[in-house]
Short mmCIF file of the C-alpha atoms (twelve columns), coordinates in Angstrom:
data_MODEL
# 
_entry.id   MODEL 
# 
loop_
_atom_site.group_PDB 
_atom_site.id 
_atom_site.type_symbol 
_atom_site.label_atom_id 
_atom_site.label_alt_id 
_atom_site.label_comp_id 
_atom_site.label_asym_id 
_atom_site.label_seq_id 
_atom_site.Cartn_x 
_atom_site.Cartn_y 
_atom_site.Cartn_z 
_atom_site.pdbx_PDB_model_num 
ATOM 1   C CA . MET A 1   0.310   -0.090  -0.525  1 
ATOM 2   C CA . ILE A 2   1.215   3.459   -0.854  1 
ATOM 3   C CA . ALA A 3   2.815   5.248   2.327   1 
ATOM 4   C CA . SER A 4   0.705   7.663   3.457   1 
ATOM 5   C CA . ALA A 5   3.328   9.656   5.128   1 
ATOM 6   C CA . LEU A 6   5.343   8.940   1.760   1 
ATOM 7   C CA . ARG A 7   2.457   10.393  -0.363  1 
ATOM 8   C CA . PRO A 8   2.817   14.342  0.196   1 
ATOM 9   C CA . LEU A 9   7.024   14.172  -1.010  1 
ATOM 10  C CA . ALA A 10  5.988   12.123  -3.818  1 
ATOM 11  C CA . ALA A 11  3.607   14.153  -5.281  1 
ATOM 12  C CA . ILE A 12  5.858   17.724  -4.641  1 
ATOM 13  C CA . ALA A 13  8.849   15.679  -6.391  1 
ATOM 14  C CA . LEU A 14  6.238   15.307  -9.239  1 
ATOM 15  C CA . VAL A 15  4.404   17.796  -9.594  1 
ATOM 16  C CA . GLY A 16  6.675   19.066  -12.539 1 
ATOM 17  C CA . LEU A 17  6.901   16.717  -14.505 1 
ATOM 18  C CA . LEU A 18  3.622   14.531  -14.097 1 
ATOM 19  C CA . GLY A 19  1.914   18.494  -14.440 1 
ATOM 20  C CA . SER A 20  1.589   18.582  -18.198 1 
ATOM 21  C CA . ILE A 21  0.060   15.493  -18.640 1 
ATOM 22  C CA . ASP A 22  -3.568  17.376  -17.483 1 
ATOM 23  C CA . GLY A 23  -4.346  17.996  -21.014 1 
ATOM 24  C CA . CYS A 24  -7.933  18.412  -20.514 1 
ATOM 25  C CA . LEU A 25  -8.423  17.016  -17.181 1 
ATOM 26  C CA . GLN A 26  -9.181  19.131  -14.737 1 
ATOM 27  C CA . SER A 27  -5.604  20.987  -13.734 1 
ATOM 28  C CA . GLY A 28  -3.463  21.107  -10.733 1 
ATOM 29  C CA . GLU A 29  -4.077  17.171  -9.544  1 
ATOM 30  C CA . PRO A 30  -0.737  16.010  -9.273  1 
ATOM 31  C CA . SER A 31  0.001   11.797  -10.129 1 
ATOM 32  C CA . VAL A 32  0.464   10.033  -6.902  1 
ATOM 33  C CA . PRO A 33  3.097   7.736   -8.364  1 
ATOM 34  C CA . LEU A 34  3.278   4.112   -7.077  1 
ATOM 35  C CA . GLN A 35  6.465   3.531   -4.423  1 
ATOM 36  C CA . PRO A 36  9.388   0.847   -5.780  1 
ATOM 37  C CA . GLY A 37  7.909   -2.753  -5.774  1 
ATOM 38  C CA . GLU A 38  4.253   -2.028  -5.739  1 
ATOM 39  C CA . PRO A 39  2.473   -3.188  -9.301  1 
ATOM 40  C CA . ALA A 40  3.603   -0.727  -11.515 1 
ATOM 41  C CA . ALA A 41  7.063   -1.888  -10.925 1 
ATOM 42  C CA . SER A 42  6.107   -5.544  -10.584 1 
ATOM 43  C CA . ALA A 43  3.137   -5.478  -13.325 1 
ATOM 44  C CA . GLU A 44  2.136   -8.497  -14.284 1 
ATOM 45  C CA . GLY A 45  2.308   -7.589  -18.354 1 
ATOM 46  C CA . THR A 46  1.693   -4.378  -21.318 1 
ATOM 47  C CA . GLY A 47  -1.786  -3.729  -23.498 1 
ATOM 48  C CA . THR A 48  -2.660  -2.408  -26.265 1 
ATOM 49  C CA . VAL A 49  -5.820  -0.541  -26.203 1 
ATOM 50  C CA . THR A 50  -8.942  -1.508  -28.464 1 
ATOM 51  C CA . GLY A 51  -11.747 0.789   -26.280 1 
ATOM 52  C CA . ILE A 52  -13.539 2.049   -24.203 1 
ATOM 53  C CA . THR A 53  -16.962 1.104   -22.711 1 
ATOM 54  C CA . ASP A 54  -17.145 3.714   -20.336 1 
ATOM 55  C CA . GLY A 55  -15.699 5.373   -17.304 1 
ATOM 56  C CA . ASP A 56  -14.293 2.315   -15.412 1 
ATOM 57  C CA . THR A 57  -14.458 -0.504  -17.723 1 
ATOM 58  C CA . LEU A 58  -12.249 -0.738  -21.248 1 
ATOM 59  C CA . ARG A 59  -10.848 -3.896  -23.631 1 
ATOM 60  C CA . LEU A 60  -7.385  -4.038  -24.313 1 
ATOM 61  C CA . ASP A 61  -4.955  -6.852  -26.076 1 
ATOM 62  C CA . VAL A 62  -2.940  -8.550  -24.971 1 
ATOM 63  C CA . ASP A 63  -0.693  -11.345 -26.291 1 
ATOM 64  C CA . GLY A 64  -3.214  -11.344 -28.924 1 
ATOM 65  C CA . THR A 65  -6.994  -11.571 -27.345 1 
ATOM 66  C CA . GLU A 66  -8.774  -9.028  -26.708 1 
ATOM 67  C CA . LEU A 67  -10.247 -8.935  -23.084 1 
ATOM 68  C CA . ARG A 68  -13.031 -6.644  -20.938 1 
ATOM 69  C CA . VAL A 69  -11.432 -5.312  -18.567 1 
ATOM 70  C CA . ARG A 70  -13.486 -3.558  -15.312 1 
ATOM 71  C CA . LEU A 71  -10.799 -1.410  -13.261 1 
ATOM 72  C CA . VAL A 72  -10.683 -2.607  -9.924  1 
ATOM 73  C CA . GLY A 73  -11.208 -0.422  -6.553  1 
ATOM 74  C CA . ILE A 74  -13.401 2.283   -8.201  1 
ATOM 75  C CA . ASP A 75  -17.228 2.503   -9.500  1 
ATOM 76  C CA . THR A 76  -17.541 5.608   -11.989 1 
ATOM 77  C CA . PRO A 77  -21.327 7.157   -12.777 1 
ATOM 78  C CA . GLU A 78  -22.951 5.028   -15.539 1 
ATOM 79  C CA . VAL A 79  -23.082 5.822   -18.555 1 
ATOM 80  C CA . TYR A 80  -25.807 2.940   -20.221 1 
ATOM 81  C CA . PRO A 81  -28.435 1.370   -20.252 1 
ATOM 82  C CA . GLU A 82  -29.154 5.698   -18.756 1 
ATOM 83  C CA . VAL A 83  -26.746 8.346   -18.370 1 
ATOM 84  C CA . GLU A 84  -26.042 9.357   -14.983 1 
ATOM 85  C CA . CYS A 85  -24.697 12.740  -13.842 1 
ATOM 86  C CA . PHE A 86  -21.072 13.299  -13.983 1 
ATOM 87  C CA . GLY A 87  -20.973 9.592   -16.421 1 
ATOM 88  C CA . PRO A 88  -19.883 10.842  -19.937 1 
ATOM 89  C CA . GLU A 89  -17.075 13.053  -18.679 1 
ATOM 90  C CA . ALA A 90  -15.620 10.422  -16.558 1 
ATOM 91  C CA . GLU A 91  -16.540 7.522   -19.666 1 
ATOM 92  C CA . ASP A 92  -13.771 10.828  -21.305 1 
ATOM 93  C CA . ALA A 93  -11.214 10.955  -18.188 1 
ATOM 94  C CA . LEU A 94  -10.853 7.011   -18.482 1 
ATOM 95  C CA . ALA A 95  -10.839 7.909   -22.701 1 
ATOM 96  C CA . THR A 96  -7.976  10.712  -21.936 1 
ATOM 97  C CA . PHE A 97  -6.280  8.693   -19.927 1 
ATOM 98  C CA . ALA A 98  -6.051  5.605   -21.832 1 
ATOM 99  C CA . PRO A 99  -6.916  6.634   -25.654 1 
ATOM 100 C CA . ARG A 100 -7.743  3.642   -27.924 1 
ATOM 101 C CA . GLY A 101 -3.876  2.445   -29.543 1 
ATOM 102 C CA . SER A 102 -1.609  3.760   -26.085 1 
ATOM 103 C CA . THR A 103 -0.050  0.670   -24.482 1 
ATOM 104 C CA . LEU A 104 -1.180  0.350   -20.472 1 
ATOM 105 C CA . SER A 105 1.137   -1.574  -17.969 1 
ATOM 106 C CA . TYR A 106 -1.219  -3.754  -16.106 1 
ATOM 107 C CA . ALA A 107 -1.543  -5.816  -12.752 1 
ATOM 108 C CA . TYR A 108 -3.935  -7.298  -10.252 1 
ATOM 109 C CA . ASP A 109 -5.098  -7.950  -6.440  1 
ATOM 110 C CA . ARG A 110 -6.452  -11.669 -5.441  1 
ATOM 111 C CA . GLU A 111 -9.247  -11.922 -7.443  1 
ATOM 112 C CA . GLN A 112 -8.097  -12.336 -11.372 1 
ATOM 113 C CA . ARG A 113 -11.921 -11.911 -13.212 1 
ATOM 114 C CA . ASP A 114 -15.357 -10.864 -12.024 1 
ATOM 115 C CA . GLN A 115 -18.939 -12.293 -12.636 1 
ATOM 116 C CA . TYR A 116 -19.273 -11.255 -15.672 1 
ATOM 117 C CA . ASP A 117 -15.771 -12.801 -16.756 1 
ATOM 118 C CA . ARG A 118 -13.727 -9.015  -16.656 1 
ATOM 119 C CA . GLU A 119 -10.613 -8.592  -15.574 1 
ATOM 120 C CA . LEU A 120 -9.419  -6.521  -12.448 1 
ATOM 121 C CA . MET A 121 -7.014  -4.811  -13.470 1 
ATOM 122 C CA . TYR A 122 -5.120  -1.944  -11.791 1 
ATOM 123 C CA . LEU A 123 -3.644  0.185   -14.832 1 
ATOM 124 C CA . PHE A 124 -0.665  1.967   -15.136 1 
ATOM 125 C CA . THR A 125 0.111   4.468   -18.362 1 
ATOM 126 C CA . GLU A 126 3.643   4.449   -20.037 1 
ATOM 127 C CA . ASP A 127 4.868   6.932   -17.980 1 
ATOM 128 C CA . GLY A 128 4.023   5.707   -13.836 1 
ATOM 129 C CA . THR A 129 0.003   7.830   -14.072 1 
ATOM 130 C CA . PHE A 130 -2.013  5.049   -11.553 1 
ATOM 131 C CA . ILE A 131 -5.215  5.397   -13.239 1 
ATOM 132 C CA . ASN A 132 -8.238  4.261   -11.341 1 
ATOM 133 C CA . TYR A 133 -6.317  6.566   -8.211  1 
ATOM 134 C CA . GLU A 134 -6.111  9.695   -11.083 1 
ATOM 135 C CA . LEU A 135 -9.646  8.952   -12.115 1 
ATOM 136 C CA . VAL A 136 -10.684 8.805   -8.126  1 
ATOM 137 C CA . ALA A 137 -8.503  11.745  -7.154  1 
ATOM 138 C CA . GLN A 138 -10.295 14.149  -9.753  1 
ATOM 139 C CA . GLY A 139 -13.451 13.748  -9.029  1 
ATOM 140 C CA . TYR A 140 -13.975 10.752  -12.181 1 
ATOM 141 C CA . ALA A 141 -14.532 7.958   -9.439  1 
ATOM 142 C CA . GLU A 142 -15.672 6.755   -6.018  1 
ATOM 143 C CA . ALA A 143 -13.526 3.703   -3.987  1 
ATOM 144 C CA . LEU A 144 -15.781 1.139   -4.355  1 
ATOM 145 C CA . VAL A 145 -14.188 -2.468  -2.504  1 
ATOM 146 C CA . VAL A 146 -15.090 -5.925  -3.544  1 
ATOM 147 C CA . GLU A 147 -13.021 -8.654  -1.287  1 
ATOM 148 C CA . PRO A 148 -11.411 -9.586  -1.316  1 
ATOM 149 C CA . ASN A 149 -9.503  -7.405  -3.450  1 
ATOM 150 C CA . ASP A 150 -9.190  -4.004  -0.957  1 
ATOM 151 C CA . LEU A 151 -5.148  -3.498  -2.276  1 
ATOM 152 C CA . TYR A 152 -5.641  -0.495  -2.488  1 
ATOM 153 C CA . TYR A 153 -9.385  0.777   -0.960  1 
ATOM 154 C CA . ASP A 154 -7.442  2.756   1.717   1 
ATOM 155 C CA . ASP A 155 -5.433  4.879   -0.959  1 
ATOM 156 C CA . PHE A 156 -9.082  5.448   -2.984  1 
ATOM 157 C CA . VAL A 157 -10.933 6.597   0.215   1 
ATOM 158 C CA . ALA A 158 -8.747  8.637   1.276   1 
ATOM 159 C CA . ALA A 159 -8.397  10.279  -2.197  1 
ATOM 160 C CA . GLU A 160 -11.993 10.987  -3.103  1 
ATOM 161 C CA . ARG A 161 -12.383 12.214  0.108   1 
ATOM 162 C CA . GLU A 162 -9.879  14.995  -0.748  1 
ATOM 163 C CA . ALA A 163 -12.107 14.661  -4.133  1 
ATOM 164 C CA . GLN A 164 -15.312 15.529  -2.245  1 
ATOM 165 C CA . SER A 165 -13.984 18.433  -0.155  1 
ATOM 166 C CA . GLN A 166 -12.804 20.305  -3.734  1 
ATOM 167 C CA . GLY A 167 -16.111 19.687  -5.550  1 
ATOM 168 C CA . LEU A 168 -14.058 18.661  -8.126  1 
ATOM 169 C CA . GLY A 169 -15.342 16.006  -11.031 1 
ATOM 170 C CA . GLN A 170 -18.774 14.691  -10.631 1 
ATOM 171 C CA . TRP A 171 -18.762 15.980  -6.073  1 
ATOM 172 C CA . GLY A 172 -19.057 19.777  -7.672  1 
ATOM 173 C CA . GLN A 173 -21.632 19.188  -10.577 1 
ATOM 174 C CA . CYS A 174 -23.522 16.477  -9.293  1 
# 
């Protein structure tokens, strides 16, 4: 788990480096990288994004097999069957972090698949941005624990509280 005491130091050190990737995402929100030894450093593999389904689900080509991937530990507002407040924005945010054709690293928690046979993954951009975390930190998603997959739950809850307190994303719009 990301050590709470190290989070501010890591964020300060990387604000300059990661500030340029904000693009059309909400500016001023630092990415919180993982420490050495966390899944980004020991990723189980990489894949190429082939499409976005909604704010917390995408398709990833891994070694020629297209996988349906559910970002584990988070939940975004829905875009199907009915559009929920901030659902389209969450979908757009995921598409910005993981555009079609981009390469992502992934890691699993304790369970690899959910009841819908989707892969449950933590996803990371090539520069190490932890997508699951950033979606929560920027107000596009909320923390969701589906036991036993709780590796980053405390970090996601802390990020959600901070996003709520700042009125970011859905917390300022819905």
